[in-house]
Structures are given as C-alpha cells and as structure tokens.
Coordinates of C-alpha atoms in Angstrom, one line a residue:
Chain A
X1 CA 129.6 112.6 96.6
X2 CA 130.1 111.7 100.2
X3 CA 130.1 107.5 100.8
X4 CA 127.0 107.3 103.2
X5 CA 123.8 107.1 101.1
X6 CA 121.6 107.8 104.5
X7 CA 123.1 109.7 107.7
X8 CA 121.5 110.0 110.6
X9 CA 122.6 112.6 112.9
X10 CA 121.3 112.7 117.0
X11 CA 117.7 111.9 115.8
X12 CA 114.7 112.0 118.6
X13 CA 111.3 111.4 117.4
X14 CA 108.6 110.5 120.2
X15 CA 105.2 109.3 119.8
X16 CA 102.5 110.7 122.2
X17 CA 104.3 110.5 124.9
X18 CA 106.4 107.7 124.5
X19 CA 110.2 108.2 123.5
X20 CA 110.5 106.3 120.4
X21 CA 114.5 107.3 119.4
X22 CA 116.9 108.9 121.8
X23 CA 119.4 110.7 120.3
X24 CA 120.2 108.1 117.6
X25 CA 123.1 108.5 114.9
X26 CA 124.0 106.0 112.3
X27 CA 125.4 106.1 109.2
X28 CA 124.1 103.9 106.1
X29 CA 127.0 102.9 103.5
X30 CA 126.0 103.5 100.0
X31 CA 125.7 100.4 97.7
X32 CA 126.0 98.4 101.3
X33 CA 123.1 95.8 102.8
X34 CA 122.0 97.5 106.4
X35 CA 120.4 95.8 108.8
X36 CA 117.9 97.8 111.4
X37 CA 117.1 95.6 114.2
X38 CA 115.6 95.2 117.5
X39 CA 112.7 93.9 119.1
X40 CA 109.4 94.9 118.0
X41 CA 107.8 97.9 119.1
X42 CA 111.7 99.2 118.8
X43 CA 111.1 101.4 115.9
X44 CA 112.5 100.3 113.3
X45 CA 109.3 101.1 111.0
X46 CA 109.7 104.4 112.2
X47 CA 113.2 104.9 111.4
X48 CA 112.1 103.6 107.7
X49 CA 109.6 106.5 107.7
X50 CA 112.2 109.0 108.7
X51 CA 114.4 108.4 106.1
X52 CA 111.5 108.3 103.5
X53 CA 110.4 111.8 105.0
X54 CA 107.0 110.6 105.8
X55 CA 107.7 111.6 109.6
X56 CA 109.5 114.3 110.7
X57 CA 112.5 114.0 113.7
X58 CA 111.7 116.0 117.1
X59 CA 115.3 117.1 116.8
X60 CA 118.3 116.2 114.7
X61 CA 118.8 115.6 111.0
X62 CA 118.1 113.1 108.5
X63 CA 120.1 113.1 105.1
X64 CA 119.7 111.6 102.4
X65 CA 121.8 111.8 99.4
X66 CA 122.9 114.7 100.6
X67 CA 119.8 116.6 101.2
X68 CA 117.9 117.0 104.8
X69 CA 114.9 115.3 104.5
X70 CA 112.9 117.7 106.7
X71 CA 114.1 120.4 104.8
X72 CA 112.8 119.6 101.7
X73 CA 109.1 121.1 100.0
X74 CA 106.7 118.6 99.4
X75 CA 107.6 119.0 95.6
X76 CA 111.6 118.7 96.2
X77 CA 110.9 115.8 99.1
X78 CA 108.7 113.9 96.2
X79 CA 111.2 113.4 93.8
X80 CA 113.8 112.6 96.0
X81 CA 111.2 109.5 96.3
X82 CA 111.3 108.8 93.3
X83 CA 114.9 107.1 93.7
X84 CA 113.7 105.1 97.0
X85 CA 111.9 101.8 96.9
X86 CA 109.8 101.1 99.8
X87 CA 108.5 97.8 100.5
X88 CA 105.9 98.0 103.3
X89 CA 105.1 94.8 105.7
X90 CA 101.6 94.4 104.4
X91 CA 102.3 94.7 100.7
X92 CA 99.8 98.0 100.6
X93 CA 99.1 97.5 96.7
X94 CA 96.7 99.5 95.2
X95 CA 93.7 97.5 95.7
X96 CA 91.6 98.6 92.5
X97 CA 93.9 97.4 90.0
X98 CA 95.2 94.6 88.8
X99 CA 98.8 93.0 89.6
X100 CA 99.4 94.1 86.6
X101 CA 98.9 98.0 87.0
X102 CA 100.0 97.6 90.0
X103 CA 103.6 97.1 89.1
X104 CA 103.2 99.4 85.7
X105 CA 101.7 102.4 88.1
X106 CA 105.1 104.0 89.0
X107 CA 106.5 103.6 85.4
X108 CA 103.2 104.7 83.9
X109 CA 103.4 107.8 86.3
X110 CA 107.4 109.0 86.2
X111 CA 107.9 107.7 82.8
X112 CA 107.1 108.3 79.6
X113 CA 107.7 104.9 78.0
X114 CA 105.5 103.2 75.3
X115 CA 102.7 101.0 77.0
X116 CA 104.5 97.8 75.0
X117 CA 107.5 98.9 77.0
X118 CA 106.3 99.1 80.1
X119 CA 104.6 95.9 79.3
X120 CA 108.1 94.1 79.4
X121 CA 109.2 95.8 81.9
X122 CA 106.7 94.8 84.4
X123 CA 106.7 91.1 83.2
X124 CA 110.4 90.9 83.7
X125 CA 110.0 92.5 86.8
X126 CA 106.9 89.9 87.9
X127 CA 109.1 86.5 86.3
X128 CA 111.7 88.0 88.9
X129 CA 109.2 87.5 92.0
X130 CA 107.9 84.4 90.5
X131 CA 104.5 85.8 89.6
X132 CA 104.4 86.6 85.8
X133 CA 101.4 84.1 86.0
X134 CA 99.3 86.2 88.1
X135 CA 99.6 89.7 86.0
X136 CA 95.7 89.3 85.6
X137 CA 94.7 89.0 89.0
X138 CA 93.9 91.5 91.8
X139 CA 95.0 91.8 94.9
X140 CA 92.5 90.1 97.0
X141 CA 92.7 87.3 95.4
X142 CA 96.6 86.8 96.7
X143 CA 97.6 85.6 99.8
X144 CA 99.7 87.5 102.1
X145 CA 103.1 86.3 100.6
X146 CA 102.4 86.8 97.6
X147 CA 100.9 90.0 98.2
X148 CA 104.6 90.9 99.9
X149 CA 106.1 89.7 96.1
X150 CA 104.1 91.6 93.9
X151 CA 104.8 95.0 96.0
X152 CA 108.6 94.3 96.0
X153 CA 108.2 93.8 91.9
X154 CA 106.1 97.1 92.2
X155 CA 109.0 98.7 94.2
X156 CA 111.8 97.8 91.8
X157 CA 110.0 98.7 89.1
X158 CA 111.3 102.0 88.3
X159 CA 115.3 100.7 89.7
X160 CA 116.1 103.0 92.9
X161 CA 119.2 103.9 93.9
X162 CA 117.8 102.6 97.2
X163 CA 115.8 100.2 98.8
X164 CA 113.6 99.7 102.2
X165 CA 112.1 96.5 103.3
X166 CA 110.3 96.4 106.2
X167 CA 110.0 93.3 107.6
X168 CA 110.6 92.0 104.0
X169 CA 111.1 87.7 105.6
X170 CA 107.7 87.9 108.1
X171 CA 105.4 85.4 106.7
X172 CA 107.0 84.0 103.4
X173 CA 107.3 80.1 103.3
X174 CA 110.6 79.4 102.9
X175 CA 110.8 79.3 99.3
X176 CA 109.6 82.2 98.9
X177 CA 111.9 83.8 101.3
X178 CA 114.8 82.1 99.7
X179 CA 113.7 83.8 96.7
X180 CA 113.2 87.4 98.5
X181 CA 117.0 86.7 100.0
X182 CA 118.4 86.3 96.9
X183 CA 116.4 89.2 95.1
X184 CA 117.7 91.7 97.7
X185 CA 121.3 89.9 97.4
X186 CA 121.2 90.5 93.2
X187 CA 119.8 93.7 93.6
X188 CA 122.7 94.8 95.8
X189 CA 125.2 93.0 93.8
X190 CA 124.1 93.9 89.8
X191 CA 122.8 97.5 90.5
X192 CA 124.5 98.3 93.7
X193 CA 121.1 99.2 95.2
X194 CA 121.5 100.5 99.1
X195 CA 119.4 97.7 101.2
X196 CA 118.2 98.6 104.4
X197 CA 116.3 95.9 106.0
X198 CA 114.1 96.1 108.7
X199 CA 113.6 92.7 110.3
X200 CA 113.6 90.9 114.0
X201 CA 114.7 87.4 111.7
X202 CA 118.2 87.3 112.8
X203 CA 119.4 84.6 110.7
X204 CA 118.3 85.8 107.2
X205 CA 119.3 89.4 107.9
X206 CA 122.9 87.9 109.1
X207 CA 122.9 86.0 106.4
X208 CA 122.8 89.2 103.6
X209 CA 123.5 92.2 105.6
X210 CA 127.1 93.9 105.5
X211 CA 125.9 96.0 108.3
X212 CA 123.8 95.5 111.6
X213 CA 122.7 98.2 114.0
X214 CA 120.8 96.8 116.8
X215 CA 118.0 99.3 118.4
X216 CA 116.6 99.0 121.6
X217 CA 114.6 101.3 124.2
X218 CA 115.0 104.2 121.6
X219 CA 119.0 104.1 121.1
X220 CA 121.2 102.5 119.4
X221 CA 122.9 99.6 121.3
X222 CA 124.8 97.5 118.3
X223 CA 126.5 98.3 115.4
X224 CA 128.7 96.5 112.8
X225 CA 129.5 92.6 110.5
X226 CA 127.4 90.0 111.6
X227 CA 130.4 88.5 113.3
X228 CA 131.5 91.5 115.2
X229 CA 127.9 91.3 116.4
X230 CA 128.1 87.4 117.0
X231 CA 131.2 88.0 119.3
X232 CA 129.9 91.4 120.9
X233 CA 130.7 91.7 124.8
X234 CA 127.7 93.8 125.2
X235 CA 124.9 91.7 127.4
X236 CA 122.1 93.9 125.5
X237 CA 123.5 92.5 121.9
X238 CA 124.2 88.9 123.0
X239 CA 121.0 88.8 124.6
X240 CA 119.2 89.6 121.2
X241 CA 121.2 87.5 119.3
X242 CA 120.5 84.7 121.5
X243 CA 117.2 85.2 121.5
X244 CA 117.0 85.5 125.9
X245 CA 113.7 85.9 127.0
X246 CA 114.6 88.6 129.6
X247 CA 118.3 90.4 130.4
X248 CA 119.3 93.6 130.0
X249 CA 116.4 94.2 127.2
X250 CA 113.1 94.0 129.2
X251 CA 110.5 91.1 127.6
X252 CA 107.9 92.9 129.4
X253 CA 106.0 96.2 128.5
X254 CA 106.5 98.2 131.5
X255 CA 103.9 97.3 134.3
X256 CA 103.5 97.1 138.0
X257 CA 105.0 94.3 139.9
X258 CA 103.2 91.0 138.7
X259 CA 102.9 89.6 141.9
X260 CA 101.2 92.8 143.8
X261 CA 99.0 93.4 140.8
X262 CA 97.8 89.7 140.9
X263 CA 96.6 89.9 144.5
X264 CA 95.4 94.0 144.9
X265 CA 92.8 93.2 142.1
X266 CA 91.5 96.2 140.6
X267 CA 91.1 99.8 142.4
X268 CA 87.4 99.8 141.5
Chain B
X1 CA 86.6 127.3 137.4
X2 CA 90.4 127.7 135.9
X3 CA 90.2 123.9 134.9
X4 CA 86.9 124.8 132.8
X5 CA 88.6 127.2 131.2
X6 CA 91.2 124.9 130.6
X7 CA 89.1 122.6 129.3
X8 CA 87.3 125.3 126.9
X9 CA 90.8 126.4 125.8
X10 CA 91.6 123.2 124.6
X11 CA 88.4 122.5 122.9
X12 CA 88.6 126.0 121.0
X13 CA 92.2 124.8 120.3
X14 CA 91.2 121.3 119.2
X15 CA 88.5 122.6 116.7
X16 CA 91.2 125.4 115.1
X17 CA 93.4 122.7 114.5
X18 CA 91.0 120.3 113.2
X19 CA 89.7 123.4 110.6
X20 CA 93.8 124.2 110.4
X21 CA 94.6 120.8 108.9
X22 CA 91.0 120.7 106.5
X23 CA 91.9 124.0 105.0
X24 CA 95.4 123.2 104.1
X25 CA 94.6 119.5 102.9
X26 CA 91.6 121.2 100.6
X27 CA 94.7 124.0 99.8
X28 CA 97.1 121.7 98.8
X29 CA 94.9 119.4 96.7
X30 CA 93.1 122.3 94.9
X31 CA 95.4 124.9 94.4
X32 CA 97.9 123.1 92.0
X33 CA 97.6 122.9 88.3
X34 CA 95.6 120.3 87.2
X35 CA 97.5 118.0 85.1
X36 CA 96.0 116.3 81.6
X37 CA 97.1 113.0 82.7
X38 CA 94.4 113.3 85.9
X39 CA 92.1 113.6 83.5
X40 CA 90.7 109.9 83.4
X41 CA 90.7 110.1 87.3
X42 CA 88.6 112.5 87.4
X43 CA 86.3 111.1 84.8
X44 CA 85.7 107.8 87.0
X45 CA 84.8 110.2 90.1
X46 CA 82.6 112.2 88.0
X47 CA 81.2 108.5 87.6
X48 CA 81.5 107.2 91.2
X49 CA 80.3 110.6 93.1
X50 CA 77.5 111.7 90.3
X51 CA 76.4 109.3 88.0
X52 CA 75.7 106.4 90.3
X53 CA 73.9 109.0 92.8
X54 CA 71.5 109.5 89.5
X55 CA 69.1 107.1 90.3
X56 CA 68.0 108.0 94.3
X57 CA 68.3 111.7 93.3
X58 CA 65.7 110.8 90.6
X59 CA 63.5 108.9 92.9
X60 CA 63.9 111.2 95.9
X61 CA 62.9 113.8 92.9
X62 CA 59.9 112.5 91.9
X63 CA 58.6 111.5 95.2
X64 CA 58.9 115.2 96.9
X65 CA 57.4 116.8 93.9
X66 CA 54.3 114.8 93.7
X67 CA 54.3 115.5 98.0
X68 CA 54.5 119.1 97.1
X69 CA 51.6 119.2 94.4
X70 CA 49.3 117.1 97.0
X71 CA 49.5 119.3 99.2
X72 CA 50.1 122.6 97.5
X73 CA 46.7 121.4 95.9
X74 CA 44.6 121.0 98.5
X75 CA 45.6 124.3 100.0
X76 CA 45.5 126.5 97.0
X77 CA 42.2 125.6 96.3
X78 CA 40.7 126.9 99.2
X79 CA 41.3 130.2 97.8
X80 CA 40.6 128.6 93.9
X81 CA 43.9 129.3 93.4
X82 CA 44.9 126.1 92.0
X83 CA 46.1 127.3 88.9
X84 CA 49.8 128.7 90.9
X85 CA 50.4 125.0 92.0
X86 CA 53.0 125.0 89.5
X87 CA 54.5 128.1 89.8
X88 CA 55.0 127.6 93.8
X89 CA 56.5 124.0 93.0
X90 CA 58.6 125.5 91.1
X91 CA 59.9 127.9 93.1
X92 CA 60.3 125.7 96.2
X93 CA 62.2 123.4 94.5
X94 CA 64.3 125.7 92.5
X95 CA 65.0 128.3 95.2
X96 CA 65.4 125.7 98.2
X97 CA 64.5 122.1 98.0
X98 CA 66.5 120.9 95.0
X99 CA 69.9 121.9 96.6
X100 CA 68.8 121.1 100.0
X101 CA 68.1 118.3 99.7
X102 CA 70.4 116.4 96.9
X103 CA 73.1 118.0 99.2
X104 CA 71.6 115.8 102.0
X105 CA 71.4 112.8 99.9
X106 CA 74.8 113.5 97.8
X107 CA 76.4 113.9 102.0
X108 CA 74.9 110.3 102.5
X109 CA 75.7 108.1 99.6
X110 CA 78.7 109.6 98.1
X111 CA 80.3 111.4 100.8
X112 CA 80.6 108.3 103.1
X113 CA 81.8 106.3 100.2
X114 CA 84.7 108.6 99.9
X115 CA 85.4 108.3 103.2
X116 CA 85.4 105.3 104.2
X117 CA 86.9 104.6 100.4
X118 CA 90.1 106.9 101.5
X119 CA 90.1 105.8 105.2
X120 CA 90.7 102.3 104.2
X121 CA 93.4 103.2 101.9
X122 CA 94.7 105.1 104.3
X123 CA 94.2 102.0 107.0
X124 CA 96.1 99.2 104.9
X125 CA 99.1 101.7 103.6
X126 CA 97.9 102.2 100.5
X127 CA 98.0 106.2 100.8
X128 CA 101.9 105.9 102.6
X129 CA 102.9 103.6 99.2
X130 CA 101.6 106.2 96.9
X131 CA 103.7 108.7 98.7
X132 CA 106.9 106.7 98.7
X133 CA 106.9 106.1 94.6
X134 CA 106.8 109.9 94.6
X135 CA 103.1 110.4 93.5
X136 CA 101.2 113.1 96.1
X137 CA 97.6 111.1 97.1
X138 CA 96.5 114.7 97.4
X139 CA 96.5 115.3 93.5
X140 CA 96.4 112.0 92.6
X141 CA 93.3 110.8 95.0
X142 CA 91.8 114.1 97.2
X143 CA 92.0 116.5 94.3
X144 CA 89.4 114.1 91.8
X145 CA 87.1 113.8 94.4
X146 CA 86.7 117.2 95.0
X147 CA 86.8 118.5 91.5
X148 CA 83.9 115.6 90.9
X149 CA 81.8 116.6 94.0
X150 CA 82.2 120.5 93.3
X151 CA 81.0 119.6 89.5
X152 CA 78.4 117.1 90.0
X153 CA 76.1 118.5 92.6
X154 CA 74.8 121.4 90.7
X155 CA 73.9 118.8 87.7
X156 CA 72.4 116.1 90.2
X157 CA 70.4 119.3 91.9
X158 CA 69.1 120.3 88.9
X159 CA 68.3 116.8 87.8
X160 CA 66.2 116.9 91.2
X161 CA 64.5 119.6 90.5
X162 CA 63.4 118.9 86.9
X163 CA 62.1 114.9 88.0
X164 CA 60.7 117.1 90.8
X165 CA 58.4 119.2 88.7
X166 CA 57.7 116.7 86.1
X167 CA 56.0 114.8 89.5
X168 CA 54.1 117.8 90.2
X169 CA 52.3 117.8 86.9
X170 CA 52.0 113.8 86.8
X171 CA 50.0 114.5 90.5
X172 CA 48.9 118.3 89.5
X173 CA 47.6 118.2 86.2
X174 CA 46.9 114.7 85.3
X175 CA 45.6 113.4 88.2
X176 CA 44.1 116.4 90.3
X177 CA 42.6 118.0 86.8
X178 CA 44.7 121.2 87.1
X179 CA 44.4 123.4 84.0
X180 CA 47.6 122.2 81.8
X181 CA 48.1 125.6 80.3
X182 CA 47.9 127.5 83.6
X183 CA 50.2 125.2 85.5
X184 CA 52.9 125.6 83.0
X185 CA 52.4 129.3 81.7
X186 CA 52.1 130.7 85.7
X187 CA 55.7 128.8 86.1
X188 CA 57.4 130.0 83.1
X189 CA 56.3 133.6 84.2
X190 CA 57.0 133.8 87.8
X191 CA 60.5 131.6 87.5
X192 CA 63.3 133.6 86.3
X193 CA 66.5 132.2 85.5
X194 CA 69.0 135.0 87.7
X195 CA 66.6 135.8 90.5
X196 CA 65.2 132.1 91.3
X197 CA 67.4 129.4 89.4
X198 CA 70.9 130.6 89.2
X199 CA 70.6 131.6 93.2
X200 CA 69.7 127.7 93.5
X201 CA 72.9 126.5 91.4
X202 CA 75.5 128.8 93.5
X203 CA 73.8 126.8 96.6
X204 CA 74.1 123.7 95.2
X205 CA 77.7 124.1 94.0
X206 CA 78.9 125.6 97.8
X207 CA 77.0 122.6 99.0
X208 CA 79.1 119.9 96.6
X209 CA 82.1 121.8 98.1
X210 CA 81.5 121.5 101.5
X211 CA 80.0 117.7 101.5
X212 CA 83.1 116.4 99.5
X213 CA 85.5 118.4 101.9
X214 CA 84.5 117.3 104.3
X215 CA 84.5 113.8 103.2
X216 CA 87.9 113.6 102.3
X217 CA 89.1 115.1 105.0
X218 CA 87.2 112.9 107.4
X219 CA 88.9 110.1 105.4
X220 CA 92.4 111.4 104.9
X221 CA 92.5 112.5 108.5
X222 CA 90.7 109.1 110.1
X223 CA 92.3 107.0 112.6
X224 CA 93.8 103.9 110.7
X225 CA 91.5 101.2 112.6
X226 CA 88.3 100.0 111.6
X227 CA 86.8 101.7 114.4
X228 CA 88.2 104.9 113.1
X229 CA 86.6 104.5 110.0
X230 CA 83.3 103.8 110.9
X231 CA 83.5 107.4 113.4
X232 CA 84.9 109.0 110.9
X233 CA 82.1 107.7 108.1
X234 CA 79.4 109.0 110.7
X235 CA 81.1 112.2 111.0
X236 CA 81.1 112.6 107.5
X237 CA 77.4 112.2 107.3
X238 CA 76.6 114.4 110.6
X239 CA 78.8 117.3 110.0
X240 CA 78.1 118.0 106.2
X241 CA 74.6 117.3 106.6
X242 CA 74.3 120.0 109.0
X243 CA 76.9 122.2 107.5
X244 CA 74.3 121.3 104.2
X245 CA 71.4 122.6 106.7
X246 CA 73.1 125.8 107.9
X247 CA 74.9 127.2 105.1
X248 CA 71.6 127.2 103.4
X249 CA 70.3 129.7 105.7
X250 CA 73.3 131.9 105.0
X251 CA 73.0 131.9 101.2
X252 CA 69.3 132.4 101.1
X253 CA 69.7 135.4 103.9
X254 CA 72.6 136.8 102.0
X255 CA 71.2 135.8 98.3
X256 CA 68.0 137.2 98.7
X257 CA 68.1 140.3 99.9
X258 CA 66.5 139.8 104.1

C-alpha cells in the first residue's frame, strides 16, 4: 500500500466558463492532518468534491486509496464512500429525523448491528461533540453550530479511514471550536484518520495541520509545515498568511478600472 | 437565417438533454432490485403521495359526479331517456374522467410536494451527504416516490370514480326521481370490466408514472436556490399536467380502437 491516502495528479476542472483548477497536483499523506487553503471562491470545496467523486476532473486523475475516482461505477464509487467522512459547511443533516437518527442513519444503513448497539454507539459519539443532551431534538431546532456538531458526530459514526471538513472552524464560538480542534486532533492521533481540512482560518488550521497547500487562481501556489509556510519567500504565500488586503493575490473579482467605471455610468 | 438555425439547434439539443438526463435518473432509480429494507420508505410515500391526496380526490369525486348527473339529466330527458343517466356517468368517468382528472389533481398536490420536498434537500446538501455516507438518494429517496406514485394513482382514480358515481345517484336518483333499478341495472350492463374499466386503470397508472417522473426529476435536477425551486415546482405542475392532458389522447386513440 503506497503512503499517500489521496493523490492528485495535473487536475483541471472548470465551472461554466470559469477555470476553477489549473493543472493541480498534490499529494495527501495517509494518517497525516492536510490543510487546503486559499481565499474563498478558490476552490477548495471543489477539491473536497473531487476526491469524494461527486465531480468529475476535466482532465487528470484523482486517487484514492489506490483507485481512480472517476473510474469507478456508481456501485464501486459508493463503497469506497463508505470509508470517507464528509463534514459539509452547513451541517446538511437529514432534516426529517431526529439528532438521534441522524447520527444512527449510516450505522443503521451499512451495518447490521443490534438497535441497543447502535444506541451506544451514537451516544458515545454525541457525548464526544457535547450534545448527548440533544439526541431527542431535530434539526431545526439547533443553531448553526451545533448543527455543524451533530453532522461531524454523524460523520464519525461509522470510523473512516478518512476525513473531510469543509470549513469545519466557520461560525463555532470558541468553545466549540476548541472542542472541534481537539476532536479532529484525537481522531488523527487514536485512529490515525486522514484529515483534510478545508478552511480560510489560518490560525486553527496552523495550529493542527501537518501539511498546508495553499490554492489560489486555480493552482497550487504553497505547499508544506506550517513553518515552512510561515517563512516562505513567495509574495503570494506571505501575502495570505498576513492576511494583505491586495498583492500578488487580487482582493478584487476581476472588473473594469474602478475609476472609469465610476464616471462612464452605464452604457444604457 | 444561420443564427436561427443555431438557435433551433440548440433548443432541439437542450430538450434531448433535458429528456437524456430524466430517462437515466428514472433508469437508475427503477431498474435496481428493490431491497426489503426500503420497504418502510416506501410505505410512508405510499402515505405522503396517496393517502393524504384521499380527501380532495374524494371531494373533487363527488362534486363532478353530481355535475355530470345534472346535466346528463336534463339532456336525456328530452329524449325520456333518463333512465341511461347512470350508465353514461359511468362510462365518462370510468373511461375518461376518473384518470384525467385525479392525474391533474395527483400532478398538483403531490407532485409539487415531491419537488419542492427533493429540491430543498437538494438546496441545503442534504442529497450530496446522503451520497458521501455511501447511500445512492436515487434508491434511497427517487426510487419510493416513484414506486408510490406508479401504485397509488390507479387506487386514488378508482376511488374518484366510485365517490363519482355514488354522487350521480345522490343527484340522479334521489333527488331528480330517476328510477333506482334502471340507473343501476343500465350501468352494470353497458360497463364491462376489460373494454371500459381496465382501459381506465392502464391510463391512470401511465399517468402516476409520468406525474411522479416528472416530479422528481424537476426536483433532483432543480437549481439549488430558492428561485430554482419555486421554477422548478411550476414546471412540475405545467409539464405533467399537460403531459396528463396529451397522453390521454394517445391511450384512448390507441386503446380504443379509432
């Protein structure tokens, strides 16, 4: 078994008709923490999608495990799944069950466990994201954050071999992100899970990842420790670590010159 | 003229694809072996689809067939021929009302539920989860809802017609004095179960069909915003109600020997 859980070979995937990747390779360590990052609209969500097979690349390859995702049938590319966590940015539980059955759906569907099993399982698995309290409720009757919680608890359930948060720190208080840190920190550590996180937050990511690649206008531009990044010549890198308003990276979404637009008015 | 063409081209093009992606969704979600476990699933669509349709099918029912014995009434008995107002009631019902029209009404209050039911999972990620714990949406949410339209709309059609002609004889025979044993004797004559009722059924189950295929594609294939959902609810509506509308002059000019 090679060491790279995920390799991703010359990928260029384009959305209408805007370029999303260029040619992108990168290589994702098993049992490692990754860290995609860039700024938004740099498609990082996309990249998630890729390696979960949900989109397929213009051109180039994506493995996982071994196997080229786009390669797969539906039937082969859904059990492959079944050892990948995803944990999406707005939570996406099922809405017309409870918390409870929420987390108990994968284990209920791929296993064939006694119900009082899967009972403990899913309360150990809700105590671990703080929310063993709220097994009874449903999901619109959780905030946002805790929304976010329950769908990680949902995505461990069944243990994969691998993990994918997208945007897993965006709108947790800070407790709650603590606890999210150190979830995906244990995970990694215990059960060696492969963490790829997804994330523009700099300092958490930095602060778990063994790995950062830094994406930007659809090709890789960064890659390596958190300190290699840190001490990186590259103005593009710096200029996302210092958080720059404009450098290299353009703040703006590509537009005429402000000044002329401001005084033509429109071409009506 | 070229750029017409174009324009044409693409339309034609536009429209194959649209059918294209339809057919395999309704391919894929159909043509796998039903699993035992999906049973309950399809229970609570059986539930969603037919059983809570029961009630406006019922009324709609009752209210046409009372329409139809006023004024089948008042024109058969110019001709004293009132005693075949339950026979034609029957027929009309049987042969073309009852499917037509619980197909129009099944399009309107089931299929843009499943729409914008599927729409909205799709819109808040709920459809991409499913797919990244390993479960295909297209067994585990399409498939049901087909299954539950294609074996509810013959029941709810028949339910329509029976409510139908039981109004005809509230209006017919108590009200307008037609001659009980007439009314139901003519019917049970002229009404025969291959010719007349089972023609009605196979309309009624191609109608199911097409309204809840089209209603989960229309979902499953709708943009993610809420703007997309409501186009793609109306869409549902428009295009299986006339699909409803058309395909019933196919299967009575192919049934029925023109």
């Amino acid at each position: 078994m090679s060491d790279s859980h995920v390799r991703i070979e010359n990928v260029t995937f384009s959305r209408g008709s805007r370029r999303i990747f260029d040619g992108v390779s990168l290589e994702i360590p098993r049992g490692k923490i990754v860290a995609i990052m860039g700024p938004s609209g740099s498609g990082k969500t996309t990249m998630l999608r890729l390696i979960g097979g949900q989109l397929k690349p213009a051109t180039g390859k994506v493995w996982v495990e071994d196997k080229c995702v786009s390669r797969l049938t539906r039937t082969q590319l859904f059990a492959l799944r079944r050892n990948m966590g995803m944990l999406f940015q707005s939570g996406a539980l099922f809405t017309d069950i409870s918390v409870f059955d929420n987390v108990a759906f994968p284990l209920r569907i791929h296993t064939d466990l006694p119900e009082e099993m899967i009972r403990d399982l899913v309360l150990i698995k809700l105590q671990a994201v703080g929310l063993r309290g709220a097994s009874a409720l449903f999901p619109a009757e959780l905030s946002g954050g805790m929304n976010r919680r329950v769908a990680l608890a949902r995505s461990i359930a069944l243990d994969p071999s691998m993990m994918m948060y997208d945007e897993p720190f965006t709108g947790l208080d800070p407790i709650a992100m603590g606890v999210v840190v150190q979830l995906i920190r244990t995970l990694n550590k215990v059960f060696g899970t492969t963490s790829i996180i997804v994330s523009h937050d700099l300092q958490e990511t930095a602060s778990i990842a063994d790995v950062i690649y830094v994406i930007a206008d659809g090709k890789l531009i960064g890659a390596g420790s958190p300190e290699e990044l840190f001490n990186a010549e590259s103005p593009r890198v710096q200029q996302f670590i210092k958080g720059l308003p404009d450098g290299p990276v353009p703040f703006h979404y590509p537009a005429r010159d402000f000044e002329t637009e401001l005084l033509e008015g429109d071409d009506l | 003229m070229i750029s017409r063409l174009r324009k044409l081209g693409q339309y034609l093009l536009s429209i194959m694809s649209v059918l294209g992606r339809a057919g395999e969704l309704w391919w894929q979600a159909v043509w796998r072996r039903p699993r035992l476990s999906n049973a309950p699933l399809l229970m609570r669509q059986i539930y969603q689809l037919g059983v809570l349709s029961v009630v406006i099918i019922a009324l709609s029912g009752f209210s046409i067939g009372a329409v139809l014995a006023l004024q089948g009434y008042n024109q058969l008995v110019k001709y004293g021929a009132e005693s075949a107002l339950g026979l034609g009631v029957a027929l009309v019902l049987v042969m073309e009302i009852g499917p037509v029209v619980s197909g129009l009404l099944f399009a309107g209050r089931a299929g843009s539920a499943v729409t914008a039911e599927i729409g909205l999972m799709k819109a808040t990620e709920q459809l991409s989860s499913m797919e990244m714990i390993g479960v295909d949406p297209l067994q585990r949410i399409i498939a049901p809802r087909i299954w539950a339209g294609f074996i509810s709309m013959p029941i709810l059609s028949l339910m329509f017609c029976v409510v139908g002609i039981w109004g005809a004889s509230l209006v017919g025979v108590n009200w307008l004095g037609v001659y009980e044993g007439a009314f139901w004797s003519a019917m049970q004559e002229g009404v025969d179960f291959e010719t007349h009722v089972l023609k009605g059924i196979v309309k009624s189950v191609v109608f199911g069909l097409v309204v809840t295929w089209v209603a989960v594609f229309q979902g499953y294939d709708a943009e993610p915003t809420s703007e997309g959902i409501a186009a793609a609810t109306t869409r549902t509506v428009v295009y299986s109600s006339v699909a409803v509308l058309v395909l019933d002059f196919f299967l009575t000019l192919v049934m029925f020997n023109f």
